[in-house]
């Protein structure tokens, strides 16, 4: 359970971090280490160099940009969870963070690290996907922005290239009469969920749903946005009716924790509960 | 591999050491500083036995490299009591029979101590959830929850 040998640098600027990453084909970014260090302990990763971003200037911030909320990659999850600006601008993110591991994991784990790690059962990638957010990355060839729908490429895999660093995560700020909910089925609190649904709905003055976001976790090799359910809700379907569409297009794997069929069943159950709760909290 | 010089304050004492990057903070505390109160259970982040405080926050010392905490302040279970006087949380653990073998206890103490403010506003179910990152094989958690409730309520235990 001891990590293999590696070299370590802790640069203080993004430029130096990119240079360090470019200096070694087997280099890897170290953020909070809450996923990477277990991978090292199990010898599932063997980088020759770790580039620690903890001392890099400018990556730890929460910025309210009016219609958008921008969070620096190295912002600790525990800070974001307790931040009043995040609570006001993106309550779904706060609710989701409470489901990420335990407080001691969130003290170290970062917003950017969770999104870059792209675990299919992780909450934060699903929030960014559900809300139609994007990430900012930078590398040798400059800065670019990747839309959430193009970011998640498969199991623990994103379109962030080797040598690039995720610098910030951006989500649209929530409007008035917005409700949200995170419903998960997990063996123990804090465990990665067998299946979960993350939902945000917005109502107009007459109480009709005018904006619907739903993403599912634990049902594929990446977080999945439930477009069919969203369309049904926007068309006036009840949570019960709409949730029956949740398994559309999903083919989750079976493992020791849950069979594929059970996960599909949970997709309906968690979607129904999340839609119902989000509607109630928006009303 | 290259080693790194670090300065770390542990329980108020500054230590200068030279460490290889792969040295876990848990091993640094136990093997370099001989502070063996910090226990190592799973060594991959799931049991909580190795919890210490880093600049006041509860963290897993098995999910941190010593080199990452250069310039930081660490508090371990050895830093909780003042001399022979138990910390109120330790006294409450003793009073509520919140430990049997004691293997998990240092992790619980350091996790709980880092969250006392939040725990004081929680009901029993919320306390259980807040403590879910620490695993105890012996007690069934009842005594641990009672010890937390006694501590945040300011109840004095006789430490029997
Ligand atoms: C016991 C336990 C339970 C957990 N439960 C959950 C859970 O329920 N839900 C959940 O979502 N997560 C869970 N986690 C994982 C936790 O949320 C991690 O914090 C998170 O997945 C990774 O964030 P990190 O900052 O620790 O990244 P690291 O572990 O440092 O890095 C993870 C990966 O992302 C890359 N990376 C990190 N930052 C960047 C960046 N800025 N640019 C480019 N690449 C980058 C790294 O190179 C590495 O490959 C759990 C972890 C543990 C130990
Ligand atoms: S030894 Fe660190 S969490 Fe188990
Ligand atoms: S007292 Fe034995 S593991 Fe908790």
XYZ file of C-alpha atoms and ligand atoms in Angstrom:
504
model
C 0.000 0.000 0.000
C 2.993 2.302 -0.310
C 3.104 4.565 -3.362
C 5.907 3.926 -5.853
C 8.839 6.329 -6.171
C 8.371 9.575 -8.052
C 9.832 13.050 -8.250
C 7.909 16.022 -6.929
C 7.710 19.698 -7.754
C 5.478 22.404 -6.313
C 5.531 25.307 -8.776
C 4.009 28.669 -7.848
C 2.758 29.793 -11.261
C 0.609 28.193 -13.957
C 3.420 28.744 -16.484
C 5.929 26.869 -14.345
C 3.414 24.088 -13.760
C 2.929 23.675 -17.511
C 6.684 23.681 -18.086
C 7.111 21.001 -15.422
C 4.342 18.890 -16.950
C 5.938 19.260 -20.379
C 9.355 18.209 -19.065
C 8.352 14.608 -18.446
C 6.034 12.414 -20.523
C 5.056 10.479 -17.381
C 4.289 13.557 -15.274
C 0.923 13.910 -13.569
C -0.884 16.736 -11.826
C -1.414 16.385 -8.070
C -4.368 18.383 -6.746
C -6.009 17.205 -3.512
C -4.620 13.700 -3.963
C -7.824 12.121 -2.661
C -8.200 9.995 -5.773
C -4.633 9.996 -7.076
C -2.909 8.858 -3.872
C -5.152 5.775 -3.493
C -4.404 4.977 -7.163
C -0.687 5.226 -6.375
C -1.104 3.101 -3.255
C -2.748 0.381 -5.329
C -0.042 0.860 -7.968
C -2.716 1.601 -10.553
C -0.791 4.746 -11.490
C 2.985 5.139 -11.672
C 3.907 8.681 -12.676
C 7.609 9.584 -12.630
C 6.849 13.187 -11.601
C 4.027 14.753 -9.623
C 3.352 18.436 -10.246
C 1.582 19.708 -7.119
C -0.764 22.604 -7.911
C -1.365 23.529 -4.270
C 1.074 26.451 -4.312
C 0.170 27.786 -7.749
C -1.157 31.346 -7.587
C -4.618 32.127 -8.870
C -6.234 28.689 -8.860
C -8.090 29.051 -5.554
C -11.027 31.414 -6.041
C -14.794 31.618 -6.193
C -15.862 34.336 -8.617
C -19.416 35.553 -9.137
C -19.696 36.717 -12.742
C -23.372 37.563 -12.668
C -24.963 34.923 -14.853
C -22.063 32.519 -14.239
C -20.136 31.190 -11.282
C -16.442 30.495 -11.880
C -14.534 28.342 -9.394
C -10.752 27.966 -9.481
C -9.558 24.389 -9.943
C -7.682 24.234 -6.625
C -10.591 25.483 -4.543
C -11.037 22.865 -1.822
C -14.407 21.124 -1.880
C -14.977 21.944 1.777
C -14.483 25.649 1.113
C -16.950 25.665 -1.782
C -19.456 23.693 0.281
C -19.465 26.407 2.953
C -19.217 29.451 0.688
C -22.234 31.812 0.754
C -21.722 32.858 -2.890
C -21.835 29.244 -4.060
C -24.909 28.630 -1.887
C -26.698 31.533 -3.557
C -25.519 31.097 -7.143
C -25.363 27.305 -7.412
C -27.192 25.564 -4.574
C -27.134 22.268 -6.518
C -23.341 22.304 -6.217
C -23.481 22.729 -2.428
C -25.983 19.903 -2.094
C -23.828 17.703 -4.341
C -20.654 18.442 -2.386
C -22.265 17.084 0.774
C -22.394 13.705 -0.969
C -18.690 13.691 -1.891
C -16.913 11.313 0.473
C -16.564 12.692 3.991
C -15.603 16.070 5.483
C -11.967 14.924 5.844
C -11.867 14.002 2.137
C -13.416 17.326 1.171
C -10.881 19.313 3.244
C -8.273 18.225 0.700
C -10.230 17.275 -2.423
C -10.540 20.053 -4.994
C -13.291 21.140 -7.362
C -10.990 20.837 -10.380
C -9.526 17.509 -9.286
C -12.921 15.870 -9.060
C -13.977 17.151 -12.493
C -10.637 16.207 -14.108
C -10.737 12.754 -12.509
C -14.149 12.148 -14.163
C -15.334 9.225 -12.086
C -18.681 8.026 -13.517
C -20.152 7.910 -10.009
C -18.775 11.290 -8.899
C -21.122 14.170 -8.182
C -19.194 17.202 -9.436
C -18.700 16.079 -13.046
C -22.459 15.390 -13.111
C -23.267 18.883 -11.807
C -21.157 20.488 -14.530
C -22.784 18.235 -17.143
C -26.338 18.703 -15.866
C -26.084 22.490 -15.790
C -24.374 22.743 -19.175
C -21.202 24.200 -17.647
C -17.697 24.234 -19.034
C -14.089 24.069 -17.913
C -11.134 26.302 -18.666
C -7.843 24.608 -19.434
C -4.418 25.889 -20.310
C -1.346 24.293 -21.831
C 1.632 24.861 -24.117
C -0.569 25.944 -26.991
C -2.597 28.400 -24.913
C -5.953 28.543 -23.191
C -9.142 26.842 -24.290
C -12.627 26.195 -23.019
C -14.257 22.771 -23.130
C -18.035 22.459 -22.885
C -19.172 19.835 -20.388
C -20.882 17.791 -23.085
C -17.503 17.415 -24.857
C -15.453 16.910 -21.698
C -16.319 13.448 -20.437
C -14.986 10.832 -22.833
C -15.284 7.583 -20.905
C -14.185 5.914 -17.692
C -11.846 8.361 -15.850
C -11.201 9.993 -19.181
C -11.668 13.567 -20.417
C -10.726 15.657 -23.439
C -8.130 17.518 -21.332
C -4.842 16.682 -23.091
C -1.651 15.483 -21.434
C 0.317 18.573 -20.475
C -2.820 20.661 -20.002
C -4.110 21.905 -16.668
C -7.705 22.511 -15.766
C -7.704 26.025 -14.273
C -11.379 26.715 -13.534
C -14.841 25.225 -13.616
C -17.742 27.391 -14.743
C -21.462 26.829 -14.239
C -24.455 29.026 -15.087
C -25.847 30.756 -12.010
C -29.321 29.659 -10.992
C -32.239 32.026 -11.543
C -35.341 32.775 -9.447
C -37.827 30.025 -8.518
C -35.172 27.350 -8.897
C -35.412 24.016 -7.098
C -32.778 21.337 -6.859
C -32.188 17.898 -5.455
C -29.557 15.188 -5.225
C -30.828 11.657 -4.579
C -28.410 8.770 -4.249
C -28.579 5.115 -3.390
C -25.310 4.096 -1.694
C -24.374 1.324 0.702
C -23.031 3.780 3.266
C -23.162 7.587 3.497
C -20.144 9.039 1.704
C -19.582 6.037 -0.520
C -19.693 6.476 -4.258
C -23.347 5.937 -5.185
C -24.612 2.808 -6.943
C -26.824 5.248 -8.785
C -27.790 8.861 -8.253
C -29.771 11.655 -9.842
C -28.861 15.343 -9.700
C -31.636 17.707 -10.698
C -32.287 21.413 -11.048
C -35.633 22.851 -12.246
C -36.824 26.403 -12.765
C -40.468 27.496 -12.740
C -42.134 30.522 -14.281
C -44.624 32.730 -12.425
C -47.467 30.390 -13.331
C -45.573 27.415 -11.885
C -44.722 25.746 -15.200
C -41.250 24.207 -15.598
C -39.225 26.407 -17.957
C -35.762 24.966 -17.404
C -34.880 21.349 -16.548
C -31.548 19.725 -15.840
C -31.053 16.094 -14.828
C -27.877 14.024 -14.781
C -27.419 10.446 -13.610
C -24.329 8.923 -12.015
C -23.236 5.310 -11.636
C -25.082 4.156 -14.767
C -22.340 4.195 -17.384
C -18.696 4.918 -18.023
C -19.305 8.646 -17.480
C -21.990 10.922 -16.044
C -25.086 10.839 -18.265
C -27.477 13.685 -18.960
C -31.103 12.514 -19.106
C -32.311 14.548 -22.089
C -35.474 12.500 -22.594
C -36.577 13.065 -19.007
C -35.780 16.781 -19.211
C -37.854 17.124 -22.415
C -40.784 15.286 -20.846
C -40.728 17.535 -17.769
C -40.582 20.647 -19.967
C -43.553 19.243 -21.898
C -45.582 19.079 -18.694
C -45.088 15.426 -17.699
C -45.265 14.616 -13.982
C -42.137 13.344 -12.190
C -43.599 9.834 -12.167
C -44.244 9.856 -15.920
C -40.994 11.563 -16.845
C -38.818 9.308 -14.672
C -39.911 6.215 -16.595
C -37.752 7.565 -19.454
C -34.603 7.694 -17.289
C -33.217 4.293 -18.431
C -33.471 5.365 -22.117
C -30.135 4.869 -23.817
C -28.388 3.563 -20.691
C -26.578 0.231 -20.499
C -24.859 0.156 -17.109
C -22.493 -2.676 -16.291
C -23.064 -5.290 -13.595
C -20.609 -5.659 -10.758
C -20.392 -7.049 -7.253
C -22.330 -4.039 -5.936
C -25.315 -4.035 -8.298
C -26.574 -5.694 -11.461
C -27.248 -3.748 -14.629
C -31.013 -4.251 -14.246
C -30.956 -3.023 -10.672
C -29.055 0.090 -11.714
C -31.627 0.780 -14.454
C -34.374 0.412 -11.858
C -32.515 2.839 -9.583
C -32.196 5.312 -12.463
C -35.997 5.552 -12.537
C -36.367 5.643 -8.768
C -33.687 8.299 -8.137
C -34.907 10.414 -11.076
C -38.478 10.337 -9.799
C -37.452 11.329 -6.293
C -35.064 14.024 -7.479
C -37.659 15.561 -9.831
C -40.307 15.505 -7.116
C -38.035 17.121 -4.532
C -36.720 19.719 -6.988
C -40.300 20.686 -7.929
C -41.242 21.000 -4.269
C -38.244 23.147 -3.428
C -38.881 25.425 -6.445
C -42.541 25.965 -5.656
C 14.648 10.040 -6.494
C 15.374 13.509 -5.179
C 14.610 14.219 -1.555
C 13.121 17.432 -0.165
C 13.849 19.479 2.929
C 10.691 20.301 4.836
C 9.804 22.192 7.988
C 6.619 21.060 9.679
C 5.117 22.139 12.962
C 3.588 19.197 14.780
C 1.717 19.826 18.025
C 3.487 23.168 18.342
C 7.028 21.812 17.798
C 8.898 22.660 14.582
C 10.701 19.763 12.880
C 13.186 20.006 9.999
C 13.508 16.791 8.045
C 14.600 15.533 4.647
C 12.003 13.309 3.027
C 11.527 11.347 -0.187
C 8.360 12.504 -2.020
C 6.632 9.129 -1.644
C 6.707 9.243 2.174
C 3.124 9.437 3.431
C 2.357 11.917 6.197
C 1.091 9.001 8.305
C 4.470 7.248 8.008
C 6.324 10.511 8.570
C 4.478 11.031 11.848
C 4.872 7.446 13.011
C 8.320 6.469 11.741
C 10.207 9.771 11.581
C 8.698 11.604 14.549
C 7.715 8.455 16.506
C 4.258 9.884 17.118
C 2.551 6.514 16.958
C -0.796 7.759 18.264
C -1.855 8.262 14.652
C -3.017 4.813 13.533
C -2.962 3.377 10.044
C -5.836 1.068 9.102
C -6.502 0.844 5.390
C -3.879 3.196 3.948
C -6.157 4.210 1.108
C -8.520 6.714 2.616
C -11.566 4.695 3.647
C -11.259 4.006 7.388
C -10.370 7.349 8.960
C -7.994 5.871 11.577
C -5.158 8.100 10.369
C -7.082 11.396 10.670
C -5.009 14.360 11.870
C -5.537 18.107 11.621
C -3.787 20.172 8.973
C -3.991 23.887 9.746
C -7.125 23.042 11.750
C -8.902 20.901 9.157
C -9.456 17.176 9.654
C -7.538 15.272 6.938
C -6.450 11.705 6.165
C -2.715 11.503 6.822
C -2.505 8.432 4.545
C -3.737 10.548 1.625
C -1.055 13.201 1.949
C 2.653 13.151 1.312
C 4.876 14.683 3.980
C 6.421 16.885 1.296
C 3.008 18.500 0.675
C 2.759 19.839 4.227
C 6.037 21.771 4.175
C 5.407 24.975 6.161
C 2.112 23.732 7.615
C 0.919 23.045 11.159
C -0.207 19.526 12.043
C -2.018 18.427 15.165
C -2.112 14.772 16.144
C -3.853 12.982 18.988
C -0.725 13.514 21.104
C -1.480 17.247 20.946
C -5.001 16.957 22.334
C -4.478 16.541 26.077
C -2.611 19.147 28.102
C -0.201 17.161 30.271
C -2.062 14.602 32.379
C -5.307 16.512 31.874
C -7.531 14.825 29.274
C -9.132 16.973 26.612
C -12.914 17.190 27.302
C -13.571 15.044 24.241
C -11.175 12.366 25.495
C -12.838 12.457 28.923
C -16.230 12.120 27.257
C -15.002 9.109 25.245
C -13.830 7.496 28.432
C -17.056 8.326 30.258
C -19.357 7.087 27.488
C -17.359 3.897 26.776
C -16.775 5.182 23.265
C -13.806 2.887 22.743
C -12.979 -0.755 23.169
C -9.769 -1.751 21.378
C -8.985 1.905 20.732
C -7.564 1.434 17.267
C -9.995 3.841 15.632
C -10.051 6.295 18.548
C -7.276 8.745 17.553
C -8.919 9.194 14.145
C -12.349 9.787 15.680
C -10.940 12.257 18.205
C -9.111 14.328 15.608
C -12.043 14.271 13.177
C -14.574 15.223 15.865
C -12.333 17.912 17.367
C -12.030 19.550 13.927
C -15.831 19.683 13.544
C -17.043 20.547 17.062
C -18.711 23.789 15.982
C -20.726 22.081 13.277
C -21.480 19.022 15.416
C -22.910 21.209 18.168
C -25.737 22.245 15.815
C -26.561 18.676 14.708
C -29.139 16.118 15.763
C -28.165 12.500 16.320
C -28.752 11.387 12.724
C -26.667 14.274 11.426
C -23.868 13.497 13.878
C -23.823 9.903 12.656
C -23.567 11.065 9.080
C -20.825 13.580 9.916
C -18.818 10.764 11.537
C -19.381 8.309 8.705
C -15.853 8.800 7.419
C -14.477 6.965 10.449
C -14.974 3.251 10.909
C -15.070 1.489 14.274
C -15.219 -2.301 14.391
C -15.902 -2.578 18.113
C -18.277 -0.114 19.668
C -21.305 -0.017 17.402
C -20.927 3.796 17.466
C -23.521 4.360 20.214
C -20.947 5.425 22.792
C -19.113 7.563 20.262
C -22.275 9.494 19.399
C -23.008 9.918 23.118
C -19.498 11.213 23.737
C -19.954 13.809 21.000
C -23.292 14.876 22.419
C -21.839 15.126 25.924
C -18.887 17.178 24.701
C -20.915 19.683 22.707
C -23.371 19.983 25.610
C -20.431 20.710 27.916
C -21.238 17.769 30.216
C -18.398 16.818 32.520
C -17.444 13.178 32.697
C -15.498 11.706 35.548
C -13.312 9.825 33.092
C -14.033 6.425 34.624
C -12.879 7.389 0.929
C -13.159 8.246 -0.263
C -14.457 8.456 -0.656
C -14.741 9.246 -1.755
N -16.050 9.402 -2.120
C -16.350 10.190 -3.178
C -17.711 10.373 -3.582
O -18.652 9.847 -2.973
N -17.946 11.166 -4.657
C -16.928 11.776 -5.344
O -17.197 12.478 -6.288
N -15.655 11.611 -4.997
C -15.332 10.843 -3.927
N -14.008 10.686 -3.580
C -12.950 11.322 -4.405
C -12.726 12.769 -4.003
O -13.836 13.534 -4.319
C -11.529 13.398 -4.726
O -11.291 14.604 -4.044
C -11.690 13.770 -6.169
O -12.180 12.725 -6.950
C -10.341 14.138 -6.787
O -10.001 15.421 -6.414
P -8.536 15.733 -5.906
O -8.442 17.207 -5.848
O -8.268 14.980 -4.688
O -7.647 15.250 -7.151
P -6.365 14.291 -7.243
O -6.603 13.013 -6.550
O -5.154 15.069 -6.878
O -6.339 14.074 -8.824
C -7.260 13.223 -9.481
C -6.905 13.136 -10.969
O -7.190 14.346 -11.655
C -6.010 14.929 -12.195
N -6.097 16.364 -11.910
C -6.387 16.924 -10.701
N -6.459 18.261 -10.798
C -6.196 18.572 -12.093
C -6.123 19.798 -12.816
N -6.361 20.986 -12.205
N -5.816 19.758 -14.135
C -5.602 18.561 -14.746
N -5.669 17.363 -14.116
C -5.961 17.364 -12.807
C -4.858 14.250 -11.494
O -3.711 14.210 -12.315
C -5.419 12.864 -11.228
O -5.315 12.077 -12.378
C -13.685 9.883 -2.482
C -12.360 9.690 -2.083
C -12.080 8.882 -0.993
C -10.666 8.681 -0.587
S -5.441 4.594 7.192
Fe -5.930 6.504 6.343
S -8.045 6.348 6.027
Fe -7.524 4.325 6.625
S -12.688 0.769 19.422
Fe -11.944 -0.908 18.276
S -12.126 -0.202 16.243
Fe -13.113 1.331 17.347
